[in-house]
Coordinates of C-alpha atoms and ligand atoms in Angstrom, one line a residue:
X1 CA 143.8 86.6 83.3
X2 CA 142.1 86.9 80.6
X3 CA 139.5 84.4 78.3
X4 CA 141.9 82.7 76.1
X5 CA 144.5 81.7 79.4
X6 CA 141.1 80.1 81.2
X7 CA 140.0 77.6 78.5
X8 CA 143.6 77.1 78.1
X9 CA 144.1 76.3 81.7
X10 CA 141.2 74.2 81.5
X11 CA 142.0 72.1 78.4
X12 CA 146.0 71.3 79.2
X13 CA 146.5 68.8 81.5
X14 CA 150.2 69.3 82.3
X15 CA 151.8 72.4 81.9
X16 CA 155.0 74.5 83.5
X17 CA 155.7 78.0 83.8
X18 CA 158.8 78.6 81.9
X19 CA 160.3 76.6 78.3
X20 CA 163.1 75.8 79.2
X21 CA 165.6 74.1 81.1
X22 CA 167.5 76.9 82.9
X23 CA 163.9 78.2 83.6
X24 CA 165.0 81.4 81.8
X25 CA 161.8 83.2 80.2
X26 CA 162.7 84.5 76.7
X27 CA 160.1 86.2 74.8
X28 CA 160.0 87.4 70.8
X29 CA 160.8 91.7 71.0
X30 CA 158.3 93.8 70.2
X31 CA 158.5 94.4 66.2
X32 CA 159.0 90.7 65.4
X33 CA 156.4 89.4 63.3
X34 CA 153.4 86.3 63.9
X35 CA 151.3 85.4 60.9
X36 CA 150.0 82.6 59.2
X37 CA 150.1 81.4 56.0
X38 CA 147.5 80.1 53.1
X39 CA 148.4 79.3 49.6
X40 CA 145.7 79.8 46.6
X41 CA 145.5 76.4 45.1
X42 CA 144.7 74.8 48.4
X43 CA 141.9 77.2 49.7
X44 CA 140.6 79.7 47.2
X45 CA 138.3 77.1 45.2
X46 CA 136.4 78.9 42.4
X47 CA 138.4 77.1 40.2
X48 CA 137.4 78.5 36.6
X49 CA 135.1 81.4 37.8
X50 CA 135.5 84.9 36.4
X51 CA 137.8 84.1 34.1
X52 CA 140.4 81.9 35.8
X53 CA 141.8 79.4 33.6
X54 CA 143.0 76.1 34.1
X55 CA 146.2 75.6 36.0
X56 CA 148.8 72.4 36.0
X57 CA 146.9 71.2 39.4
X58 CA 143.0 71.7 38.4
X59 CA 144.1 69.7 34.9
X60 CA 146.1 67.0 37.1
X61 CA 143.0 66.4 40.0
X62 CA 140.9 66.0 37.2
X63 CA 142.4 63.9 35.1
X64 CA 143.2 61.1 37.8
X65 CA 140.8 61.9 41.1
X66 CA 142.0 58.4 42.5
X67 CA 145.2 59.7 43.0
X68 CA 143.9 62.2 45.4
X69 CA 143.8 60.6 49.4
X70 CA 140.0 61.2 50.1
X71 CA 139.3 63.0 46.4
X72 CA 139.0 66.6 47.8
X73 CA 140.7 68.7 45.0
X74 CA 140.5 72.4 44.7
X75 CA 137.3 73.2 42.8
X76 CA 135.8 74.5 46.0
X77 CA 138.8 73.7 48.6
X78 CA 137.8 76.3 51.4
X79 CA 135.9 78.5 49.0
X80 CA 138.1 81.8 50.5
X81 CA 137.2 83.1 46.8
X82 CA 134.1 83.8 48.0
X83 CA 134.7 83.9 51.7
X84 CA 138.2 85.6 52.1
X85 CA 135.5 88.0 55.0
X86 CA 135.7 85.0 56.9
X87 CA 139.4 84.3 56.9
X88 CA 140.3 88.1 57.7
X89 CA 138.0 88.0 60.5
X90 CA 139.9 84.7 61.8
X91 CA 143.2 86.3 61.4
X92 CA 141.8 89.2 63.2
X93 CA 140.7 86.6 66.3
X94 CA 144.7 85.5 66.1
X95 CA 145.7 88.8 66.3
X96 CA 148.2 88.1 64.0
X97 CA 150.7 91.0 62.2
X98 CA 150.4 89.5 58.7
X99 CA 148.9 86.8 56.5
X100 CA 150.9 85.1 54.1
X101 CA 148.9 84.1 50.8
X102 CA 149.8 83.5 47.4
X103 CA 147.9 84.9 44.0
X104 CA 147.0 82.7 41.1
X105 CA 149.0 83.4 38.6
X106 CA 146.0 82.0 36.0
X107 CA 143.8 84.2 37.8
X108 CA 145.6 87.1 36.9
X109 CA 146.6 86.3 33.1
X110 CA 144.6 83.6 32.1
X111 CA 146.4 82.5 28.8
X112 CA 149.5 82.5 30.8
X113 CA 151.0 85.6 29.1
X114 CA 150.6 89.5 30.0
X115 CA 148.0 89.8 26.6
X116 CA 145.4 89.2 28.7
X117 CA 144.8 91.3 32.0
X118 CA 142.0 89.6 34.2
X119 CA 140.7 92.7 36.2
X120 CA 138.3 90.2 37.9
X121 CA 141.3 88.4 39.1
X122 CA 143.5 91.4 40.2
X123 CA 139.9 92.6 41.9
X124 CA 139.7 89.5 44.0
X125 CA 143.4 90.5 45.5
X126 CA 142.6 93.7 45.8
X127 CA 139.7 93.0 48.2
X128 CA 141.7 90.7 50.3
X129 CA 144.4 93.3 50.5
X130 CA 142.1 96.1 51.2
X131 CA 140.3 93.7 53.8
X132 CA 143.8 93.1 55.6
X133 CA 145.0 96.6 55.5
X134 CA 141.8 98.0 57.1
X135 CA 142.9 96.1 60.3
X136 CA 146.3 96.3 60.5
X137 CA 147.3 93.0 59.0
X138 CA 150.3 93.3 56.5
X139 CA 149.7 90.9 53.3
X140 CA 152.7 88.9 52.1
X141 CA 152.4 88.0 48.7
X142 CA 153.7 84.7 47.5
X143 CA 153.9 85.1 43.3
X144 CA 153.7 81.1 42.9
X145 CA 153.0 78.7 44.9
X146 CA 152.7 75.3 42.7
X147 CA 150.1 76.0 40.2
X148 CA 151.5 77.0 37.2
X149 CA 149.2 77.9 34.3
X150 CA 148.6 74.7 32.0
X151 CA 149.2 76.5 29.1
X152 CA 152.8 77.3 30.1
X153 CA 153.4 73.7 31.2
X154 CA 152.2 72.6 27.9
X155 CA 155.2 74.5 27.0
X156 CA 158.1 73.5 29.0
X157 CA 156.9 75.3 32.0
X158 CA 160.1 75.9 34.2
X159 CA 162.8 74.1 32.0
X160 CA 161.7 76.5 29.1
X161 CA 164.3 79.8 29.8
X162 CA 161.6 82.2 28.7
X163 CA 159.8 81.5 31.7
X164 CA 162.0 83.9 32.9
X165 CA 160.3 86.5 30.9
X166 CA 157.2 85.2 31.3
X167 CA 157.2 85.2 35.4
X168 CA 159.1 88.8 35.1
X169 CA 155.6 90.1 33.0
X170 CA 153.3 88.5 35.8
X171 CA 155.5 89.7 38.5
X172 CA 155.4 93.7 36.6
X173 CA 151.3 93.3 36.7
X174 CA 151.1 92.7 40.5
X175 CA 154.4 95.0 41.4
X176 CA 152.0 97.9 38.9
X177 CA 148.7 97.3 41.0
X178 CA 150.0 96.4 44.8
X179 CA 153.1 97.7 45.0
X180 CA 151.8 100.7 46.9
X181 CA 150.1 98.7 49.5
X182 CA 152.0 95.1 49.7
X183 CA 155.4 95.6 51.4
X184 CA 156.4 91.6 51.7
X185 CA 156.7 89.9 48.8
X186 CA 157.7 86.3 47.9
X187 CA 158.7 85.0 44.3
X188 CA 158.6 81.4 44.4
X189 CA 157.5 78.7 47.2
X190 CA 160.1 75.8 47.4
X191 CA 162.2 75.9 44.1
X192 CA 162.7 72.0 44.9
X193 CA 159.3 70.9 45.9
X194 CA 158.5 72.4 42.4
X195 CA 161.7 71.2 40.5
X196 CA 162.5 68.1 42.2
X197 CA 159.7 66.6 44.5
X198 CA 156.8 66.9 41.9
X199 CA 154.6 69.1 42.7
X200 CA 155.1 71.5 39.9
X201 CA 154.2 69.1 37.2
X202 CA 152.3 66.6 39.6
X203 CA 151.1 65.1 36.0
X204 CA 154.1 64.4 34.5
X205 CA 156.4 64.9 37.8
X206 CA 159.5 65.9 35.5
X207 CA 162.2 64.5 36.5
X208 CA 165.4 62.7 35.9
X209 CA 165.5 65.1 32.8
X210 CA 163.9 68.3 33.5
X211 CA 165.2 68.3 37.3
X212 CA 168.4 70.7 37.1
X213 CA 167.1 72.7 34.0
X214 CA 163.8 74.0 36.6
X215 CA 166.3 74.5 38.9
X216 CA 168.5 76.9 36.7
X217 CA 165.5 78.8 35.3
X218 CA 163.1 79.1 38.5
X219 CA 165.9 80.6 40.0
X220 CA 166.7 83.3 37.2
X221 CA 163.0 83.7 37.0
X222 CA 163.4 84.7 40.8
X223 CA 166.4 87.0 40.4
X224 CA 164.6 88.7 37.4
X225 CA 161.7 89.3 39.4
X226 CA 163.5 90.4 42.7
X227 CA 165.5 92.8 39.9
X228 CA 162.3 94.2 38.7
X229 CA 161.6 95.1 42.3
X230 CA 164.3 96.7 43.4
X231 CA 165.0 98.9 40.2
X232 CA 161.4 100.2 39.6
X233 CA 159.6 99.9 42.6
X234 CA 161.5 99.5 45.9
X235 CA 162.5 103.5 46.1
X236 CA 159.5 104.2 46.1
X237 CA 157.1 101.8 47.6
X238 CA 160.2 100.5 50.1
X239 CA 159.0 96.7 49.9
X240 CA 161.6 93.6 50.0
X241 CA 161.5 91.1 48.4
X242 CA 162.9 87.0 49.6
X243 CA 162.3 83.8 48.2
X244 CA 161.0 80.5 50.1
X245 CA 163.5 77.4 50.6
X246 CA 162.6 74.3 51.9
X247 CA 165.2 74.2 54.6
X248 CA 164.2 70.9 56.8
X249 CA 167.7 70.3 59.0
X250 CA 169.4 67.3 57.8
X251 CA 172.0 65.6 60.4
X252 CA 173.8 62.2 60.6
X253 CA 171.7 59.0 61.4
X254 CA 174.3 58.8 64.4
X255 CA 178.4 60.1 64.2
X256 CA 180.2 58.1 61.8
X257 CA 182.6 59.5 59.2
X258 CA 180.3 57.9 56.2
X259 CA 176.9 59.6 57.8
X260 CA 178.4 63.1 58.3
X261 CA 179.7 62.7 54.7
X262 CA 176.0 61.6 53.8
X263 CA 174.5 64.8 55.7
X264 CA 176.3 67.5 54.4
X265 CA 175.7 65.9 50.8
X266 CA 171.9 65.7 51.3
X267 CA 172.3 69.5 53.2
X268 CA 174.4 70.3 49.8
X269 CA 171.6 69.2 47.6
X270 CA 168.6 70.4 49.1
X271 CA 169.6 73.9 50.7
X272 CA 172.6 75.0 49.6
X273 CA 171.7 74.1 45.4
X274 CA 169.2 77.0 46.0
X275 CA 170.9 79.1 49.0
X276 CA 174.3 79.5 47.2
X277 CA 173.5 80.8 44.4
X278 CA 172.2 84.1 46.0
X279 CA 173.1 83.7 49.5
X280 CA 177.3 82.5 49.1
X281 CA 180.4 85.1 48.4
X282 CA 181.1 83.2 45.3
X283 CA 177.7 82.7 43.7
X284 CA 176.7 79.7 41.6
X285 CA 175.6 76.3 42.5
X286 CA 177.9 74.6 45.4
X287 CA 181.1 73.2 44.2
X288 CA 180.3 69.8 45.8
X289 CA 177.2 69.5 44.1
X290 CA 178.5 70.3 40.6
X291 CA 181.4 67.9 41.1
X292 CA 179.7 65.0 41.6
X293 CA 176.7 65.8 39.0
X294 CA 179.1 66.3 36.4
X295 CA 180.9 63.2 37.2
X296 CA 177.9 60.4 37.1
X297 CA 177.1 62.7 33.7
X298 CA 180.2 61.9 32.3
X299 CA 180.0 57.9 33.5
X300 CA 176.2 58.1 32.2
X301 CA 177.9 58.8 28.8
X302 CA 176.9 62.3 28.7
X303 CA 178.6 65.2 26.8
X304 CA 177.5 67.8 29.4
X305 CA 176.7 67.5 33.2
X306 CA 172.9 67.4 33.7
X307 CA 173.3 70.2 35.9
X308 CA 173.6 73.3 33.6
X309 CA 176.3 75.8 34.9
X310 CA 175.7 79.2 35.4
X311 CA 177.1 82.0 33.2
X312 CA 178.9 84.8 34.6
X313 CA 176.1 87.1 34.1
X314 CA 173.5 85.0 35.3
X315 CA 175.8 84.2 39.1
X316 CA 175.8 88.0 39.0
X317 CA 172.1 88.6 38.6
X318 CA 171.6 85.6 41.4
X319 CA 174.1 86.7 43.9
X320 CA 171.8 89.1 46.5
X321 CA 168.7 88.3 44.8
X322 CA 166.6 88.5 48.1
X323 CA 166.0 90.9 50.9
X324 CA 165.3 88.4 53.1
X325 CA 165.4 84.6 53.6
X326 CA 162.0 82.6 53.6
X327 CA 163.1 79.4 55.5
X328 CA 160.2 76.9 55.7
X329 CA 160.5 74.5 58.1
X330 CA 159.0 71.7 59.6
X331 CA 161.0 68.6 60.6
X332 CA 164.2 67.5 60.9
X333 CA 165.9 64.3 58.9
X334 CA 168.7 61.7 59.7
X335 CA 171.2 60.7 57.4
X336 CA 172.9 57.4 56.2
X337 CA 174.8 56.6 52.7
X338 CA 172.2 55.4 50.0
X339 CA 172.6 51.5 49.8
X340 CA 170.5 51.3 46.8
X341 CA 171.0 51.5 43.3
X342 CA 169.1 53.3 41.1
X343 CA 168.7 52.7 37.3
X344 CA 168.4 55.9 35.6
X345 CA 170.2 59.2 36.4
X346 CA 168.1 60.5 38.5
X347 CA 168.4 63.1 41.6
X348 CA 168.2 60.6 44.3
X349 CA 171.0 58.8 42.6
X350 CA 173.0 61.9 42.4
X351 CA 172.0 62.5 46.1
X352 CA 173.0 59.1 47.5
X353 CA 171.5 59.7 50.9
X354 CA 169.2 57.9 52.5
X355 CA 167.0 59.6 55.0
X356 CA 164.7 58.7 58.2
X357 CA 164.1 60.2 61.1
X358 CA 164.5 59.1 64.9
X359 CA 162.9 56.2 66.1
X360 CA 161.4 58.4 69.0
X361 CA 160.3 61.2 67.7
X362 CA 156.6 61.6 67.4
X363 CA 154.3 61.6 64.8
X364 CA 152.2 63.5 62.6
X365 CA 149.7 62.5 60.6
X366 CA 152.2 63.1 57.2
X367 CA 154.6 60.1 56.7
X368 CA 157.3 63.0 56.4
X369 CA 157.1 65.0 59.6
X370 CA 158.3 63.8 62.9
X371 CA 159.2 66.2 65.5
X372 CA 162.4 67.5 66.3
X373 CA 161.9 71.0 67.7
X374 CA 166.2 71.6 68.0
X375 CA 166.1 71.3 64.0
X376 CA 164.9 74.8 63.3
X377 CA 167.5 75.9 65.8
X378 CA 170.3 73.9 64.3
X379 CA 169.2 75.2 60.6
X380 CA 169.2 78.8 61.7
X381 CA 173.0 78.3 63.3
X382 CA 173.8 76.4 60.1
X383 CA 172.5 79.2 57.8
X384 CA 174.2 82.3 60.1
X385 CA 177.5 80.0 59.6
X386 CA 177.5 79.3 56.1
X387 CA 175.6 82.6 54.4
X388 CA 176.8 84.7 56.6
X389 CA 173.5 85.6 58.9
X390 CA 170.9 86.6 56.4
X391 CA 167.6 88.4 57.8
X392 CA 165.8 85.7 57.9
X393 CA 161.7 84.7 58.0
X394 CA 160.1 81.9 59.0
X395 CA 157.6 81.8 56.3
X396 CA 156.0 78.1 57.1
X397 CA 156.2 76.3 59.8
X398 CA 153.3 73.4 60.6
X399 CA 151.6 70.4 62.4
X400 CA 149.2 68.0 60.8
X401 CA 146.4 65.7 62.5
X402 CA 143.1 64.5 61.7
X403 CA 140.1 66.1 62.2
X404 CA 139.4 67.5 65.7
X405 CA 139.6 70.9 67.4
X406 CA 141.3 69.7 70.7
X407 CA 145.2 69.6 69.0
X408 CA 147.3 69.2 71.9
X409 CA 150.2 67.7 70.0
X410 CA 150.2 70.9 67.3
X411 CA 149.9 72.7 70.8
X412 CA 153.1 71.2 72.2
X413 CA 155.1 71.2 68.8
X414 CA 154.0 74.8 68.0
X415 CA 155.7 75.9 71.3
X416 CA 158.8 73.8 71.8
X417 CA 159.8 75.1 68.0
X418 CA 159.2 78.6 68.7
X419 CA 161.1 78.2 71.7
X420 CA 163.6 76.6 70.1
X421 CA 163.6 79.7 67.5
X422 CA 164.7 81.9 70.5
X423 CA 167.4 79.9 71.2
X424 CA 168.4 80.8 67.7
X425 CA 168.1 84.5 67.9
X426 CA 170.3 84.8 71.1
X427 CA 172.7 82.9 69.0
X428 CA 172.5 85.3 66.5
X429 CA 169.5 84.5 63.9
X430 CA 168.4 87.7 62.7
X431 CA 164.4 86.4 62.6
X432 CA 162.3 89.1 61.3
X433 CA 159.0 86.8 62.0
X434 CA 157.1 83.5 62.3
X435 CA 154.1 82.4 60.1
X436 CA 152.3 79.4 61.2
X437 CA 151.0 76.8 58.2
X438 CA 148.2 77.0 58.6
X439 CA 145.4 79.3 59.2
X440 CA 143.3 76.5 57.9
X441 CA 142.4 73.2 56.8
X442 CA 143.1 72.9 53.3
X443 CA 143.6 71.1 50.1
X444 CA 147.0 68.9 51.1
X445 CA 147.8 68.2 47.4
X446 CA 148.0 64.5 46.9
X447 CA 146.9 64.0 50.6
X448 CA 143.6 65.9 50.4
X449 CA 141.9 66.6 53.0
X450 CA 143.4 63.6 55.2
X451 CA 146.4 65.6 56.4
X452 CA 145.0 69.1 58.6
X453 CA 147.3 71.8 59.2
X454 CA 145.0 74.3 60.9
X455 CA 145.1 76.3 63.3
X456 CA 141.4 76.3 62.4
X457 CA 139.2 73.2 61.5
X458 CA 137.4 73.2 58.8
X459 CA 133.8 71.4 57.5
X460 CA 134.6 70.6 54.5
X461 CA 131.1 68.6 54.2
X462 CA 129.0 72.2 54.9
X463 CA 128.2 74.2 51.9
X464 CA 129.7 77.1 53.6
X465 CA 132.8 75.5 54.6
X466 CA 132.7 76.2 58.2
X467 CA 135.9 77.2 60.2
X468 CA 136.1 76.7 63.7
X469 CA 139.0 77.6 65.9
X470 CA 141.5 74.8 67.5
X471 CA 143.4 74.8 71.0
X472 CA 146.5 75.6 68.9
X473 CA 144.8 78.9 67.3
X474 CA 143.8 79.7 71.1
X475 CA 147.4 79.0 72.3
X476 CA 148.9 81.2 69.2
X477 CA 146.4 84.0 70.2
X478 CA 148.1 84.2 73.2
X479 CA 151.5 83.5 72.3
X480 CA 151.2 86.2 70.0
X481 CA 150.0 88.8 72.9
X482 CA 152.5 87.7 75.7
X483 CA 155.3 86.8 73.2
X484 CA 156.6 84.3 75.1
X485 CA 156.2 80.8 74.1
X486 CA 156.7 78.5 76.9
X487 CA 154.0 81.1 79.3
X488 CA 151.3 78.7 80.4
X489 CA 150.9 75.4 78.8
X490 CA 154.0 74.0 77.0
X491 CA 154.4 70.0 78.6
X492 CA 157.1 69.6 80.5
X493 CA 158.3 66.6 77.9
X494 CA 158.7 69.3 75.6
X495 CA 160.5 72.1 77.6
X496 CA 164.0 72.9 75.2
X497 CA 167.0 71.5 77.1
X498 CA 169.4 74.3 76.7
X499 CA 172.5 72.2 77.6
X500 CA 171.8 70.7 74.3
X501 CA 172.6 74.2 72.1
X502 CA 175.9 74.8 70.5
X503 CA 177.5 76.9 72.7
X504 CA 177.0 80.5 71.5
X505 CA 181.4 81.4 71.4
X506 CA 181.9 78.0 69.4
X507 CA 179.0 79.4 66.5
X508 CA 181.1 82.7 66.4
X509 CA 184.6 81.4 66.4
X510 CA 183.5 78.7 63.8
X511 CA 183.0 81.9 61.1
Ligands
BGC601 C1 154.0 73.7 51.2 C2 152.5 73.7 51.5 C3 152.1 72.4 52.2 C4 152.9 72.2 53.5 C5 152.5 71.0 54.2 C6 154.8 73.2 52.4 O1 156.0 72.7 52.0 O2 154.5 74.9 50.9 O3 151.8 74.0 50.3 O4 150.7 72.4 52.4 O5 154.2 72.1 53.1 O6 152.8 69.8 53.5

C-alpha cells in the first residue's frame, strides 16, 4: 500500500472495491493516455511582457472589469509565464503521460500576421516543451484556445475568410519550430464556444450575423492547418493532428415523440454542424441543419440562407481533416421543444430546443454542469454509430467547486465518468486517452476565479500564486498508476449500473 492509498483511505468516508454493478474490475490498457489540460489565456498571465500583444480577452477584461465574477482577469492569472517549473513539477507528482496546453497565438506574432516573429514568445514554448520532454511528459499543443489577437478581430476575426490564411501562417511557425518534438496537436478549442456561445468575441459576442460565417471559416482554417500537417511535416515528424468539439450528450427531457425530435435537433446543431463536415461519408454541414436554416432565412426575407454552404472543394479539404477526435465533455443535457419566441434570427431560434438537466442530478458550482456520468458513455456510442468509430480523445473533461482542497464531489464525479468511459471502450470507443480540466485553478472567463476546476488549488491572493494539491489530484495519482477507476474510493451512490448500457449487439447491429 503505498502513501497516496493511506490518506486516501483516511479522507473517504464510504468507499467499495469495484465500480460497478456486476462487480466486474475494468481497468484502462497499458498505452492509453492520462493528462491534464491548461489553456494560455487562463493561466499564463504576463499579459503584455516580452512582446505579447493585446489579445480579444486582455482588451475585453479591461474594458468592462465588472463583467468579470470576482474581477480576476488574466494579467497575472496563475503566472505559469513565469512559473511553468512549478506546473511540470505538479504534473510530474500526477504522473501524468501528457499535458495539454495551448500557445498564444499574440505571443507568437504579435501584430497578428507572420511579419513579426516573437523569438521571446516561441522561447517561452520551447522551455515548457523542453521541461515536459525531459520527464517523459508528451506536450499536446492546442493552436487557439479563445484569445484571438485584437488586431485580427478588429478585422472580422473568424467571419473574415482570410483568416484561413492567417491561422495556416501561425500554424507553419509552430509546425517549423516544434514539429520535431510535439507529436499531439490540436487546431482549435470548441468551434461553437468560439462561434456561437461568445467567447471568441466576448466584447462584441457576434452573433445572430456572424454565427454561421465563424463557423464556415474556423473550420476551413482547421482543415488548412491539419493540410499543412500532413503534407509537409507528418512523414517526417509522425505527429497527428484532431480538433476539439464540445460534445456534451443531449437526450430527451423524458420519451415523447416532440422531445426526441427536439434532441436530435439540438445533437444536430451542436455536434454534428462541426463533426460532419470532417467526420460523415458525405461531407458538408448535416442536411437537417441546412434545411431548416435555409428555410427561416427565406421566411426572414433573406436571399440566401444564413448558413453559407460549402463548395465542393472546400467539403473535400474538410472531409478527414483530423487524425483524431478531441471530444470535450463534461455534462449531459435534457431536451424539450423551445416554447419561446425569439425576435431576431438568431441560433437559438434556429435551434428551437430548450435545454435543462435532471432535477436530481448534482451540482457544480457552474450553473451549466450537473452530473450525469452515463453521458460520456452515451456520446461515445453515439459518435461510433454516426462517424463511424473515430479514434477518439478525451481532451477535457472537469468538475468545479469553490475553494478548498478536500473535493470529494470532483473525487466521485472524476471516477464514475471514467468508469463510465470503459463502459464505452468495451463497446467499441476507440479512446486513445483522458485529460482531466484542470491541472489548476484558473482564470474561468466570465466566472473568474469563482468557478475552480483544479485538480490543484491555487492562492491566487500570494504573490507567487501557490498550488497545493486536492483529494481529486491524489485520487488521479493513483488512478493513473493502478488504471482502474473504481479501485479504492469511488461511493457506492456513484458505482455505474451496467444494466443501464445499451446492450453492446444492439450498438453493432444499429450500424
Ligand atoms: C473550455 C475551458 C473552460 C472549461 C470549463 C471548456 O469548455 O475549453 O476553457 O475553462 O470548459 O468551463
Amino acid at each position: 500500500m503505498n502513501l497516496v492509498f493511506i490518506i486516501l483511505c483516511v479522507l473517504s468516508t464510504s468507499h467499495v472495491t469495484y465500480g460497478y454493478t456486476d462487480n466486474k474490475v475494468r481497468r484502462f490498457k497499458d498505452g492509453f493516455m492520462f493528462g491534464v489540460a491548461t489553456s494560455a489565456y487562463q493561466i499564463e498571465g504576463a499579459w503584455n511582457e516580452d512582446g505579447k500583444s493585446e489579445s480579444v480577452w486582455d482588451r475585453y477584461t479591461h474594458a468592462h472589469p465588472e463583467d468579470i465574477a470576482d474581477r480576476i482577469n488574466g494579467d497575472v492569472a496563475c503566472d505559469s509565464y513565469h512559473r511553468y517549473k512549478r506546473d511540470v513539477q505538479m504534473l510530474r507528482e500526477l504522473g501524468v503521460d501528457h499535458y495539454r496546453f495551448s500557445v498564444a497565438w499574440t505571443r507568437i506574432l504579435p501584430t497578428g500576421f507572420k511579419d513579426e516573429i516573437n523569438e521571446e514568445g516561441l522561447r517561452y514554448y520551447e522551455n515548457l516543451i523542453d521541461e515536459l520532454l525531459k520527464y517523459n511528459i508528451q506536450p499536446m499543443v492546442t493552436l487557439y484556445h479563445f484569445d484571438m489577437p485584437q488586431s485580427l478581430q478588429d478585422l472580422g476575426g473568424w467571419t473574415n475568410p482570410l483568416i484561413v490564411n492567417w491561422f495556416e501562417d501561425y500554424a507553419r511557425v509552430l509546425f517549423d519550430r516544434f514539429a520535431s518534438k510535439v507529436k499531439y496537436w490540436i487546431t482549435i478549442n470548441q468551434p461553437s464556444s468560439v462561434c456561437v456561445d461568445g467567447f471568441g468575441d466576448p466584447a462584441l459576442n457576434v452573433k445572430e450575423n456572424g454565427d454561421y460565417t465563424c463557423v464556415k471559416y474556423i473550420l476551413l482554417a482547421h482543415a488548412k492547418v491539419y493540410r499543412l500537417y500532413e503534407n509537409q511535416f507528418k512523414s517526417k515528424h509522425k505527429g497527428s493532428v484532431g480538433i476539439s468539439l464540445d460534445i456534451n450528450w443531449i437526450d430527451p427531457y423524458n420519451k415523447t415523440t416532440e422531445n426526441d425530435e427536439a434532441a436530435e435537433r439540438a445533437r444536430s446543431f451542436k455536434i454534428g454542424l462541426y463533426m460532419n463536415p470532417i467526420w460523415s461519408k458525405h461531407g458538408d454541414f448535416p442536411d437537417k441543419v441546412k434545411s431548416i436554416i435555409a428555410k427561416k432565412s427565406e421566411k426572414q426575407g433573406l436571399e440566401q440562407s444564413r448558413l453559407p454552404s460549402l463548395s465542393a472543394d472546400e467539403i473535400k479539404l474538410l472531409k478527414g481533416s483530423a487524425d483524431f477526435l478531441g471530444m470535450n465533455h463534461y455534462t449531459t443535457f435534457l431536451a424539450t421543444p423551445a416554447r419561446d419566441e425569439h425576435k431576431s434570427p438568431s441560433f437559438a431560434d434556429d435551434l428551437g430546443v430548450h435545454l435543462t438537466h435532471g432535477a436530481e442530478w448534482i451540482a457544480s458550482k457552474s450553473p451549466w454542469l450537473k452530473n450525469a456520468p452515463y453521458g460520456i458513455y452515451k456520446a461515445c456510442v453515439n459518435i461510433n454509430q454516426e462517424y463511424d468509430y473515430p479514434p477518439v480523445f478525451i481532451t477535457e473533461h472537469g468538475w468545479s467547486t469553490g475553494p478548498g482542497r478536500r473535493d470529494t464531489r470532483r473525487v466521485a464525479v472524476l471516477t464514475a465518468y471514467l468508469a463510465a468511459l470503459l463502459l464505452a471502450v468495451e463497446d467499441g470507443t476507440e479512446l486513445k486517452g483522458y485529460t482531466a480540466w484542470s491541472l489548476m485553478d484558473n482564470v474561468e472567463w466570465r466566472a473568474g476565479t469563482s468557478e475552480r476546476f483544479g485538480l490543484y488549488e491555487v492562492d491566487f491572493d500570494s504573490a507567487n500564486r501557490t498550488r497545493l494539491v486536492r483529494t481529486s489530484g491524489l485520487v488521479y495519482k493513483h488512478i493513473i498508476e493502478s488504471r482502474d477507476p473504481g479501485d479504492g474510493w469511488m461511493p457506492s451512490s456513484y458505482r455505474i449500473n451496467v444494466s443501464d448500457r445499451l446492450q453492446k449487439r444492439e450498438v453493432r447491429e444499429e450500424l
